[in-house]
Amino acid sequence: MIYEKDDCLYLRNGNELLEIRPWGRNSFRIRSTRYPAYTGHANALTMKVPTAEPVITINKDQNTGSITNGNLTAKIDPFKNLSFYNQDNKLLLKGYQRNRIDDMTSSVDTTKVSHFNSALNIDSREFKPLVGGDFELKVRFEANQDEKLFGMGQYQQDFLDLKNTKLELAHRNSQASVPFVLSNQGYGMLWNNPAIGDVSFAKNMTEWHALSTKELDFWITGGDTPSQIEEQYAAVTGTVPMMPDYAMGYWQCKLRYRTQDELLEAAREFKRRHLPISVIVIDYFHWPKSGEYTFDPTYWPNPKEMITELHQMGIKLMVSVWPTVDETSSHYSDMKEKGYLIQTERGVPITMNFLGNNGFVDFTNPNAQKYLWQLLKNNYFDKGVDLFWLDEAEPEYTVYDFDNYRYYNGSNLQVGNLYPVTYSKAIYDGMKDSGDNQVINLVRSAWAGSQKYGALVWSGDIDSSFQSLRNQLAIGLNMAIAGIPWWTTDIGGFHGGVDNDPQFRELVTRWFEFATFCPVMRMHGDREPHTEPLSQDGGGKMPSGGPTEPWAYGESAYQIMRHYLNLRVALKPYIKKQMLAAHEKGTPVIRPLFYDFSSDGNAWSIENEYMFGDSILVAPVLHASESSRQVYLPKGIDWVDVFNGTASVGGTTITVKTPIAQIPVFVRADQYTNLKESFMVLQN
């Protein structure tokens, strides 16, 4: 039975109730359940949307229905299959259904309604009941072999187009599932379900899979350009705050400044060398024990004085916090008793065994959010700490047995992907309530909607190699399309890297050049050789990596880095303009070429270049010992090489020399005058 109610279109099919509800411009939210009612969970769709006036048509004789919201139409056919069309009646997406009509005398006019008659008995929506009442859910769509797909978050692979891939819908260290996909066919789709699962964009079908859930929930939008689709997505899930001015500069971090004196000496050296620096970072185990959420007084005796000196130098301080709570720490018993820790379904309630037996704070519990923030406020924020590094945000279980963890608002299998959103929200809300109106916090994972809570996502503990660098380029662009415009990497990679190794110096230099044109430019890494632990007590138990400051890699690399640091400062007015667009409309700061040049068919296939904002094209050097590389310049405009001022016609591929101090960077010819002076700092 198909019917209309409250400007929505419904299908009642036995105990299944499917709803198509207008949700934002040119968009629908699709829900289906076999329970008496929907859960009411917003998941990522938290923003208020304007009232729609859809056009609904129902043909009772054919048992079909359609609903149109702007340029997007959803149709239900007599076989209970769902499909979506744009304003030109172009099919965008259709449920994958392989079953047959046994009654050939059916009243359905098959000359008017397309149906592939098949004996396979495969439905487009499959609810498989689980013990306890939930369902394993599979939702299938027809595959389009000409389709290109982008977004979905952070997966450690070096390709941009996700067609013919299978992706786990779960978070791990260096993997963040942000399940929004943009198609070159003119639509975007958000899998608005935080359950653990997977998705396959295969040649024969697309299949979304949730291991345990109560309902189907996805959102779909149509648009003529990628920017229209992206902006409509941002309007329903939220946009980033306006980035503070200081955050657009250079961030200095390492594993790990062990003491107050080490940190201050590094900061002072930046100033002695007249190097621009905006943020310096205190990494993990500056605390005496996980779960104490305070400075270890043995190594950080005067935090207020330290922060005052940093602020006098114009440097903000970021401090790492982990959601781990050691069972011997002073807050563990209290948090356990109040239900503020993630529970295990079986075995002992220990979810991480790093330097002790630890539980994780359950940020899906609003009271746990407030409890944790109060500790951070008392011990860090009130002492002057400016921003927080929300590490371990997946969370990083010692064993990723997703079926073994229970959260406040459901099992991990049901709701686990929401964890980093609630982690970011806890600190965002606390900082806002404490008077900070431009919140930005570094976080190691995200899901759809994280961006509105000031989440600056970084790509986790990654390898120090050119392969890893290639991965990060694809990741950054797909994270941007997935709706996360604030993104960064560890310059040089995290694991390994020897400061005096010529091959590593080449890698870290190339990475530094790339990072200059990222939303946030941040140095970090676990460099070799390690230092020995300072003691066997408190924060002194941890070893530390080698130095990461720009002068640590030799004079040649240092001089190159100095130029790019100054370029980052010179570009700040341009970067600020891009951050405003991200804040107001959800525009990605870095994006694939097709975002700005969607009418250029070649732009959809370029995976080793990108736009940094609306006017600067960057082609990073992604292979060792690469003395030149090819660069495609999109059609419709001329492009100027910032290193020599030479103009080239768009729609052409050129070969560009890449000496160690240069990566190919081009500016739109019509904007070159505005940006020319900024790039002059590379010559000084």
XYZ file of C-alpha atoms in Angstrom:
684
model
C 0.000 0.000 0.000
C 1.351 3.428 -1.005
C -0.034 6.525 0.649
C 0.666 10.165 1.473
C 0.826 11.711 4.936
C 2.241 15.009 6.215
C 4.046 15.778 2.918
C 5.767 12.382 2.930
C 5.321 9.307 0.761
C 4.921 5.948 2.508
C 5.020 2.313 1.500
C 3.373 -0.225 3.784
C 4.620 -3.680 2.848
C 3.515 -6.173 5.478
C 5.420 -5.274 8.630
C 7.794 -2.945 6.755
C 7.061 0.778 6.755
C 9.165 2.856 4.343
C 9.096 6.646 4.505
C 10.368 9.154 1.922
C 10.573 12.555 3.609
C 11.767 15.825 2.024
C 14.886 16.839 3.954
C 16.623 19.983 2.734
C 16.901 21.362 -0.790
C 16.560 18.765 -3.559
C 16.888 16.004 -0.982
C 15.109 13.161 0.804
C 15.603 11.172 3.963
C 14.661 7.519 3.504
C 13.763 5.409 6.503
C 12.399 1.889 6.717
C 11.598 -0.187 9.784
C 9.886 -3.363 10.860
C 9.225 -1.985 14.310
C 5.989 -0.106 15.094
C 7.792 3.256 14.873
C 11.078 4.836 13.853
C 13.734 5.295 16.517
C 13.742 9.069 16.269
C 17.549 9.189 16.152
C 18.845 12.078 14.056
C 22.338 10.567 13.717
C 24.159 13.003 11.386
C 21.036 14.903 10.276
C 20.981 17.366 13.155
C 20.503 20.689 11.381
C 17.136 22.376 11.013
C 15.872 22.203 7.425
C 13.353 24.476 5.687
C 9.774 23.332 5.215
C 9.320 21.695 1.832
C 6.346 21.726 -0.493
C 6.745 18.437 -2.355
C 4.666 17.235 -5.280
C 3.233 13.785 -4.565
C 1.509 11.532 -7.082
C -0.046 8.141 -6.334
C -1.433 5.738 -8.920
C -3.602 3.302 -6.997
C -4.340 1.201 -10.073
C -0.652 0.554 -10.701
C 0.255 0.734 -6.977
C 2.989 3.277 -7.704
C 3.906 6.583 -6.179
C 6.313 9.459 -6.646
C 7.416 12.467 -4.643
C 9.357 15.451 -5.977
C 11.354 17.888 -3.871
C 13.046 20.510 -6.036
C 15.102 18.772 -8.716
C 14.945 15.302 -7.137
C 12.162 12.762 -7.568
C 11.767 9.459 -5.731
C 9.558 6.729 -7.170
C 8.128 3.525 -5.733
C 7.194 0.917 -8.319
C 4.579 -1.873 -8.002
C 7.321 -4.273 -6.955
C 8.163 -2.098 -3.924
C 11.462 -0.996 -5.420
C 12.785 2.525 -4.988
C 14.491 4.754 -7.572
C 15.598 8.379 -7.850
C 15.595 10.767 -10.823
C 16.766 14.317 -11.496
C 14.788 17.147 -13.074
C 15.564 15.811 -16.561
C 14.162 12.399 -15.627
C 17.656 10.921 -15.639
C 17.897 7.840 -13.430
C 20.377 8.530 -10.623
C 20.003 5.497 -8.386
C 17.748 2.445 -8.352
C 17.310 -0.409 -5.930
C 18.859 -3.716 -6.977
C 16.032 -6.227 -7.132
C 16.116 -9.714 -8.639
C 12.804 -11.462 -8.139
C 10.042 -12.577 -10.428
C 6.395 -12.062 -11.220
C 4.660 -15.384 -10.866
C 1.230 -14.006 -11.713
C 1.469 -13.026 -15.365
C -2.153 -11.845 -15.243
C -1.236 -9.178 -12.720
C -3.005 -5.837 -13.069
C 0.385 -4.150 -13.339
C 1.018 -2.883 -16.850
C 4.609 -4.081 -17.380
C 4.873 -2.018 -20.557
C 4.800 1.065 -18.346
C 6.707 -0.227 -15.331
C 10.179 -1.685 -15.873
C 10.942 -4.910 -14.005
C 13.694 -7.434 -14.611
C 12.076 -10.810 -14.031
C 14.479 -13.085 -12.174
C 14.363 -16.300 -10.150
C 17.191 -15.214 -7.812
C 14.825 -13.877 -5.148
C 17.097 -11.007 -4.041
C 15.444 -7.881 -2.662
C 16.792 -4.348 -2.571
C 16.106 -4.095 1.182
C 16.893 -7.110 3.319
C 16.164 -7.186 7.039
C 17.592 -10.354 8.575
C 16.397 -10.785 12.184
C 18.939 -11.215 14.969
C 18.478 -12.690 18.426
C 17.305 -9.867 20.658
C 15.176 -8.062 18.109
C 17.556 -6.080 15.897
C 18.315 -6.767 12.264
C 21.268 -7.325 10.027
C 20.521 -4.953 7.159
C 21.555 -4.982 3.519
C 20.496 -2.295 1.067
C 21.341 -2.869 -2.579
C 21.433 -0.581 -5.609
C 22.017 -1.176 -9.281
C 25.602 -0.520 -10.360
C 26.501 1.934 -13.100
C 29.771 0.919 -14.740
C 30.386 4.494 -15.941
C 30.006 5.920 -12.453
C 32.800 7.519 -10.424
C 32.406 7.748 -6.661
C 34.191 9.947 -4.126
C 34.148 10.673 -0.410
C 33.498 8.097 2.335
C 36.231 9.379 4.640
C 39.690 8.101 5.371
C 40.981 4.794 4.060
C 44.698 4.150 3.666
C 44.852 3.742 -0.108
C 46.209 5.874 -2.918
C 43.226 6.165 -5.265
C 40.515 8.781 -5.294
C 37.735 7.095 -7.291
C 36.102 4.492 -5.039
C 34.257 2.574 -7.736
C 34.965 -1.182 -7.409
C 36.120 -0.904 -3.805
C 34.879 -2.489 -0.596
C 35.125 -0.364 2.546
C 34.680 -1.254 6.185
C 32.182 1.010 7.941
C 34.188 1.189 11.143
C 36.931 3.298 12.688
C 40.489 2.148 13.314
C 43.719 4.015 13.953
C 44.266 5.861 10.612
C 40.829 4.833 9.261
C 37.759 7.047 9.660
C 34.446 6.015 8.140
C 32.470 9.087 7.034
C 29.767 7.476 4.866
C 28.874 10.214 2.388
C 29.519 9.415 -1.256
C 29.366 11.825 -4.203
C 28.688 10.482 -7.700
C 29.634 11.970 -11.031
C 26.083 11.058 -12.091
C 24.720 14.028 -10.135
C 23.810 12.859 -6.653
C 25.231 12.449 -3.161
C 24.176 9.885 -0.582
C 24.724 9.731 3.180
C 24.407 6.345 4.879
C 22.879 7.853 8.016
C 23.451 4.765 10.129
C 26.298 4.580 12.699
C 26.282 0.771 12.832
C 29.434 -1.234 12.173
C 29.330 -2.784 8.708
C 30.693 -2.349 5.220
C 29.854 -1.073 1.763
C 30.742 -2.540 -1.594
C 30.735 -0.351 -4.711
C 31.091 -3.386 -6.954
C 30.777 -3.751 -10.692
C 27.581 -5.760 -10.387
C 25.886 -3.935 -7.485
C 26.323 -1.467 -4.652
C 25.556 -2.970 -1.261
C 25.424 -1.193 2.115
C 25.582 -3.536 5.092
C 24.904 -2.929 8.793
C 25.673 -5.775 11.178
C 23.067 -4.767 13.768
C 20.463 -2.030 13.479
C 16.826 -1.202 14.079
C 16.097 0.628 10.853
C 17.237 1.680 7.420
C 18.216 5.352 7.270
C 19.878 7.180 4.390
C 19.759 10.647 2.867
C 20.071 11.457 -0.815
C 20.457 14.743 -2.662
C 20.613 15.758 -6.321
C 22.551 18.551 -7.953
C 23.952 19.790 -11.238
C 27.448 20.383 -9.841
C 29.573 18.863 -7.072
C 29.509 22.166 -5.200
C 25.700 22.208 -5.162
C 25.619 18.636 -3.825
C 28.276 19.389 -1.204
C 26.547 22.527 0.017
C 23.212 20.732 0.327
C 24.934 18.020 2.365
C 26.578 20.580 4.645
C 23.222 22.288 5.175
C 21.753 19.159 6.799
C 24.819 17.920 8.730
C 26.461 21.214 9.676
C 29.524 23.257 8.778
C 32.773 23.909 10.604
C 33.083 26.976 12.842
C 35.139 29.840 11.479
C 38.758 28.813 11.904
C 40.696 31.099 14.267
C 43.352 33.200 12.533
C 46.221 31.614 14.441
C 45.242 28.091 13.353
C 45.966 28.938 9.714
C 49.686 29.113 10.479
C 52.256 26.434 11.335
C 51.788 23.853 14.119
C 54.871 22.244 15.717
C 54.550 18.819 17.274
C 56.667 15.737 17.989
C 56.563 12.473 19.848
C 57.122 13.841 22.431
C 58.287 16.921 24.347
C 59.066 15.276 27.674
C 59.380 18.316 29.920
C 58.400 21.926 30.281
C 61.999 22.991 29.597
C 62.194 20.965 26.352
C 58.985 22.524 25.045
C 59.969 26.070 25.932
C 63.433 25.671 24.443
C 61.917 24.565 21.125
C 59.516 27.508 21.137
C 62.316 29.956 21.965
C 64.460 28.570 19.150
C 61.679 29.252 16.652
C 61.688 32.847 17.830
C 65.489 33.138 17.757
C 65.424 31.961 14.162
C 62.504 34.273 13.282
C 60.471 31.297 12.070
C 56.693 31.656 12.089
C 54.920 29.325 14.501
C 51.305 29.432 15.645
C 50.797 26.338 17.797
C 53.091 24.055 19.791
C 51.911 20.721 21.130
C 52.360 18.649 24.278
C 51.814 15.003 23.369
C 50.626 12.063 25.422
C 51.893 10.879 28.808
C 52.627 14.343 30.057
C 50.195 13.062 32.715
C 51.267 10.855 35.642
C 48.769 8.130 34.752
C 46.008 7.682 32.166
C 42.759 9.049 33.520
C 44.281 11.709 35.764
C 43.871 14.456 33.124
C 46.528 16.736 34.547
C 50.185 17.668 34.095
C 52.720 15.441 35.836
C 54.256 17.978 38.274
C 57.648 16.271 38.141
C 58.154 17.272 34.497
C 55.658 20.129 34.119
C 55.957 22.004 37.426
C 54.630 25.432 36.381
C 52.028 25.087 33.596
C 50.620 28.585 34.047
C 54.035 30.215 33.802
C 54.909 28.084 30.777
C 51.679 28.998 28.984
C 52.108 32.680 29.843
C 55.548 32.678 28.228
C 54.206 30.880 25.138
C 51.407 33.411 24.793
C 53.888 36.264 25.122
C 55.732 34.738 22.159
C 52.452 34.606 20.219
C 52.224 30.813 20.400
C 49.101 28.855 21.327
C 49.339 25.604 23.291
C 47.609 22.356 22.387
C 47.602 19.477 24.866
C 46.923 15.812 24.141
C 44.174 14.022 26.028
C 43.208 10.372 25.761
C 39.837 8.800 26.605
C 41.625 6.025 28.501
C 41.245 5.666 32.266
C 43.693 3.445 34.139
C 41.964 1.184 36.680
C 44.403 2.411 39.342
C 43.789 6.102 38.624
C 41.934 8.379 41.003
C 38.794 8.731 38.848
C 38.360 5.139 37.656
C 36.148 3.817 40.464
C 33.903 6.871 40.363
C 33.490 6.739 36.578
C 32.909 2.988 36.614
C 30.242 3.269 39.303
C 28.433 6.057 37.439
C 28.439 4.127 34.155
C 30.788 6.546 32.391
C 33.054 3.866 30.891
C 32.515 1.633 27.860
C 31.509 -1.845 28.974
C 32.433 -5.252 27.588
C 29.823 -7.887 26.724
C 32.133 -10.648 27.948
C 35.383 -10.899 29.858
C 36.905 -8.230 32.098
C 35.953 -4.587 31.394
C 39.406 -3.609 30.139
C 39.448 -2.230 26.611
C 43.078 -1.118 26.302
C 46.205 -2.421 28.028
C 48.742 0.268 27.132
C 50.919 1.105 30.185
C 48.241 -0.301 32.446
C 44.729 -1.714 32.297
C 42.429 0.946 30.915
C 38.795 1.559 30.181
C 37.525 4.127 27.667
C 35.304 7.060 28.581
C 31.847 6.501 27.074
C 31.240 9.818 25.331
C 27.843 8.652 24.077
C 26.726 9.301 27.660
C 25.974 13.046 28.052
C 26.837 12.926 31.747
C 30.227 11.363 30.979
C 30.841 14.222 28.538
C 30.239 16.802 31.265
C 32.296 14.887 33.831
C 35.323 14.644 31.565
C 35.105 18.270 30.442
C 35.114 19.463 34.043
C 38.436 17.672 34.599
C 39.888 19.216 31.439
C 38.609 22.640 32.392
C 40.054 22.561 35.898
C 43.453 21.121 34.967
C 44.096 22.567 31.502
C 41.646 25.132 30.147
C 41.632 27.316 33.276
C 45.441 27.302 33.224
C 45.409 28.791 29.716
C 45.540 25.755 27.406
C 44.112 26.924 24.086
C 43.061 23.734 22.320
C 42.972 19.991 22.762
C 44.317 17.014 20.879
C 41.610 14.354 21.128
C 43.678 11.254 20.535
C 42.494 7.616 20.477
C 39.132 8.774 19.128
C 38.127 5.624 17.250
C 38.503 4.415 20.046
C 41.635 2.331 19.473
C 40.739 -0.884 21.225
C 43.590 -3.255 21.963
C 41.455 -5.803 20.077
C 38.910 -4.551 17.526
C 36.208 -7.026 18.595
C 33.368 -4.689 17.717
C 30.757 -7.131 19.020
C 32.263 -7.073 22.526
C 31.623 -3.452 23.539
C 28.530 -1.804 24.935
C 27.893 1.955 24.942
C 25.403 4.093 26.831
C 23.141 4.427 23.795
C 23.498 0.951 22.308
C 25.877 -1.805 21.394
C 29.039 -0.952 19.525
C 27.664 -2.871 16.540
C 24.630 -0.568 16.508
C 26.118 2.847 17.233
C 29.914 2.531 17.359
C 30.695 4.952 14.539
C 29.172 7.829 16.521
C 31.921 7.674 19.147
C 34.307 10.281 17.651
C 31.379 12.657 17.078
C 30.402 12.515 20.737
C 34.047 12.879 21.793
C 34.417 16.070 19.741
C 31.023 17.313 20.917
C 31.949 16.881 24.586
C 34.982 19.159 24.308
C 33.328 21.563 21.874
C 30.335 22.104 24.165
C 32.589 22.550 27.173
C 34.798 25.102 25.461
C 31.818 27.015 24.087
C 30.181 27.118 27.507
C 33.497 28.355 28.907
C 33.632 31.286 26.493
C 35.613 30.019 23.499
C 33.677 31.002 20.370
C 36.115 29.660 17.747
C 36.714 26.072 18.798
C 39.178 23.898 16.925
C 40.449 20.592 18.285
C 42.653 17.975 16.669
C 40.964 14.559 16.614
C 42.016 11.180 15.237
C 38.665 10.062 13.866
C 35.353 11.401 12.649
C 31.932 10.456 11.382
C 29.395 12.493 9.456
C 28.636 15.663 11.409
C 31.910 15.814 13.337
C 32.825 18.977 11.465
C 30.287 21.153 13.282
C 32.015 20.404 16.584
C 35.313 21.979 15.551
C 36.900 18.692 14.500
C 40.276 19.008 12.785
C 40.864 15.411 11.698
C 44.318 14.037 11.111
C 45.156 10.833 9.319
C 46.506 8.867 12.247
C 49.692 6.912 12.830
C 50.884 6.492 9.261
C 54.050 5.193 7.630
C 56.964 7.447 6.719
C 57.203 6.687 3.004
C 56.301 8.071 -0.391
C 53.583 5.412 -0.664
C 52.060 6.799 2.502
C 52.318 10.335 1.115
C 50.387 9.229 -1.966
C 47.778 7.708 0.321
C 47.388 10.956 2.245
C 46.645 12.969 -0.880
C 43.759 10.667 -1.817
C 42.584 10.563 1.801
C 42.575 14.329 2.244
C 40.523 14.852 -0.892
C 38.014 12.119 -0.062
C 37.690 13.406 3.507
C 36.910 16.826 2.052
C 34.195 15.412 -0.203
C 32.855 13.442 2.793
C 32.195 16.793 4.505
C 35.301 17.161 6.702
C 37.039 20.354 5.473
C 39.524 20.597 8.376
C 42.104 17.872 7.800
C 45.843 17.431 8.272
C 48.647 14.835 8.370
C 51.843 14.204 10.266
C 54.413 15.892 8.030
C 56.884 13.169 7.119
C 54.600 10.418 8.413
C 54.461 9.062 11.947
C 56.210 5.683 12.049
C 59.956 5.838 11.546
C 61.998 8.324 9.635
C 65.618 8.969 10.571
C 66.475 12.668 10.727
C 69.923 12.365 9.113
C 68.924 9.844 6.425
C 69.120 11.582 2.991
C 66.157 9.586 1.699
C 64.007 10.601 4.641
C 65.113 14.202 4.316
C 63.860 14.151 0.734
C 60.518 12.684 1.868
C 59.971 15.118 4.733
C 60.847 18.057 2.457
C 58.337 16.977 -0.178
C 55.732 16.383 2.529
C 56.418 19.824 4.002
C 55.820 21.404 0.604
C 52.522 19.503 0.246
C 51.431 20.432 3.780
C 51.863 24.131 3.012
C 48.763 23.745 0.843
C 46.677 21.720 3.314
C 43.926 23.094 5.566
C 46.299 22.887 8.543
C 50.105 22.687 8.298
C 51.313 20.488 11.135
C 54.618 18.752 11.846
C 54.623 15.519 13.846
C 56.298 12.122 13.908
C 58.019 9.399 15.874
C 61.553 10.000 14.617
C 64.558 7.780 15.085
C 66.638 7.286 17.109
C 64.553 7.326 20.282
C 65.640 8.887 23.532
C 65.627 6.824 26.707
C 62.849 7.223 29.320
C 63.572 9.832 31.976
C 62.498 7.545 34.811
C 60.233 4.637 35.677
C 57.579 6.879 37.205
C 54.633 8.832 35.823
C 55.126 10.623 32.551
C 58.823 9.814 32.622
C 58.182 6.176 31.686
C 57.748 6.864 27.989
C 60.606 7.094 25.503
C 60.540 9.908 22.968
C 61.269 10.227 19.298
C 63.962 12.347 17.727
C 63.532 16.052 16.933
C 61.075 17.204 14.285
C 61.784 20.932 14.166
C 62.635 22.274 10.682
C 66.322 22.636 11.564
C 66.555 18.915 12.473
C 66.935 17.722 8.861
C 70.062 19.555 7.750
C 70.727 22.985 6.323
C 69.431 22.316 2.814
C 66.059 21.017 3.983
C 65.878 23.766 6.589
C 66.240 26.559 4.054
C 63.485 25.068 1.888
C 61.180 24.683 4.884
C 61.881 28.259 5.960
C 60.654 29.524 2.592
C 57.468 27.479 2.759
C 56.789 28.599 6.334
C 56.941 32.189 5.131
C 54.722 31.336 2.171
C 52.098 29.922 4.533
C 52.059 33.239 6.399
C 51.877 35.230 3.163
C 48.896 33.160 2.004
C 46.916 33.730 5.189
C 44.466 36.269 3.673
C 43.732 33.776 0.883
C 43.420 30.886 3.347
C 41.056 32.934 5.502
C 38.776 33.427 2.508
C 38.670 29.653 1.948
C 37.952 29.008 5.625
C 35.051 31.431 5.483
C 33.558 29.489 2.554
C 33.965 26.253 4.542
C 32.216 27.832 7.513
C 29.373 29.414 5.569
C 28.676 26.806 2.881
C 30.661 23.673 3.651
C 33.042 24.261 0.740
C 36.089 21.963 0.993
C 39.377 23.799 1.493
C 41.210 21.205 -0.599
C 39.263 19.405 -3.310
C 39.668 17.349 -6.472
C 39.862 19.233 -9.761
C 36.335 18.170 -10.723
C 34.875 20.196 -7.851
C 35.635 23.502 -9.572
C 35.759 22.165 -13.142
C 32.960 19.597 -13.305
C 32.236 20.296 -16.983
C 35.792 19.219 -17.881
C 35.534 15.445 -18.307
C 39.285 15.013 -17.838
C 39.152 16.637 -14.401
C 37.127 13.696 -13.030
C 40.044 11.337 -13.709
C 42.904 13.384 -12.211
C 43.916 11.867 -8.876
C 47.393 13.325 -8.227
C 46.562 17.046 -8.255
C 44.106 19.188 -6.345
C 42.770 22.660 -5.788
C 43.813 24.506 -2.633
C 40.873 26.860 -2.446
C 39.300 28.328 -5.538
C 42.403 29.675 -7.298
C 45.530 27.590 -6.540
C 46.261 24.265 -8.240
C 48.823 22.026 -6.516
C 50.576 18.997 -8.023
C 52.669 17.518 -5.184
C 55.744 15.422 -5.825
C 54.699 11.924 -4.776
C 57.665 9.750 -5.750
C 61.297 9.655 -4.675
C 63.950 11.245 -6.907
C 61.308 12.733 -9.179
C 62.907 15.529 -11.213
C 59.804 16.332 -13.255
C 56.154 15.392 -13.460
C 53.163 15.912 -15.710
C 50.472 18.373 -14.709
C 46.995 18.625 -16.192
C 45.549 22.149 -16.276
C 41.719 22.237 -16.351
C 39.847 23.719 -19.283
C 38.273 27.109 -19.470
C 41.038 29.306 -18.110
C 44.759 30.008 -18.400
C 47.123 29.007 -15.581
C 50.289 30.724 -14.334
C 53.287 28.842 -12.907
C 54.116 30.631 -9.624
C 57.848 29.877 -9.920
C 58.466 31.416 -13.332
C 55.341 33.416 -14.191
C 54.746 31.403 -17.381
C 51.120 31.114 -18.495
C 49.693 27.925 -20.015
C 46.374 27.263 -21.680
C 43.826 25.188 -19.767
C 42.852 21.806 -21.124
C 46.475 20.788 -21.672
C 48.966 18.491 -19.970
C 52.443 19.919 -19.492
C 55.701 18.611 -18.061
C 57.041 20.590 -15.118
C 60.512 20.342 -13.578
C 60.526 19.538 -9.870
C 63.823 20.429 -8.200
C 63.812 19.646 -4.499
C 62.766 23.182 -3.552
C 59.725 23.235 -5.846
C 56.472 21.403 -6.362
C 54.272 22.434 -9.292
C 51.892 25.178 -8.205
C 49.692 27.135 -10.608
C 47.307 30.030 -10.094
C 44.284 30.866 -12.200
C 45.425 33.602 -14.565
C 42.545 35.868 -13.578
C 43.689 35.701 -9.927
C 47.442 35.764 -10.418
C 47.805 39.492 -9.755
C 46.122 39.071 -6.367
C 48.417 36.211 -5.315
C 51.696 37.049 -7.054
C 53.149 38.964 -4.119
C 52.474 36.094 -1.701
C 54.514 33.683 -3.780
C 57.425 36.128 -4.026
C 58.552 34.974 -0.552
C 59.799 31.746 -2.151
C 62.457 33.786 -3.919
C 63.780 35.451 -0.738
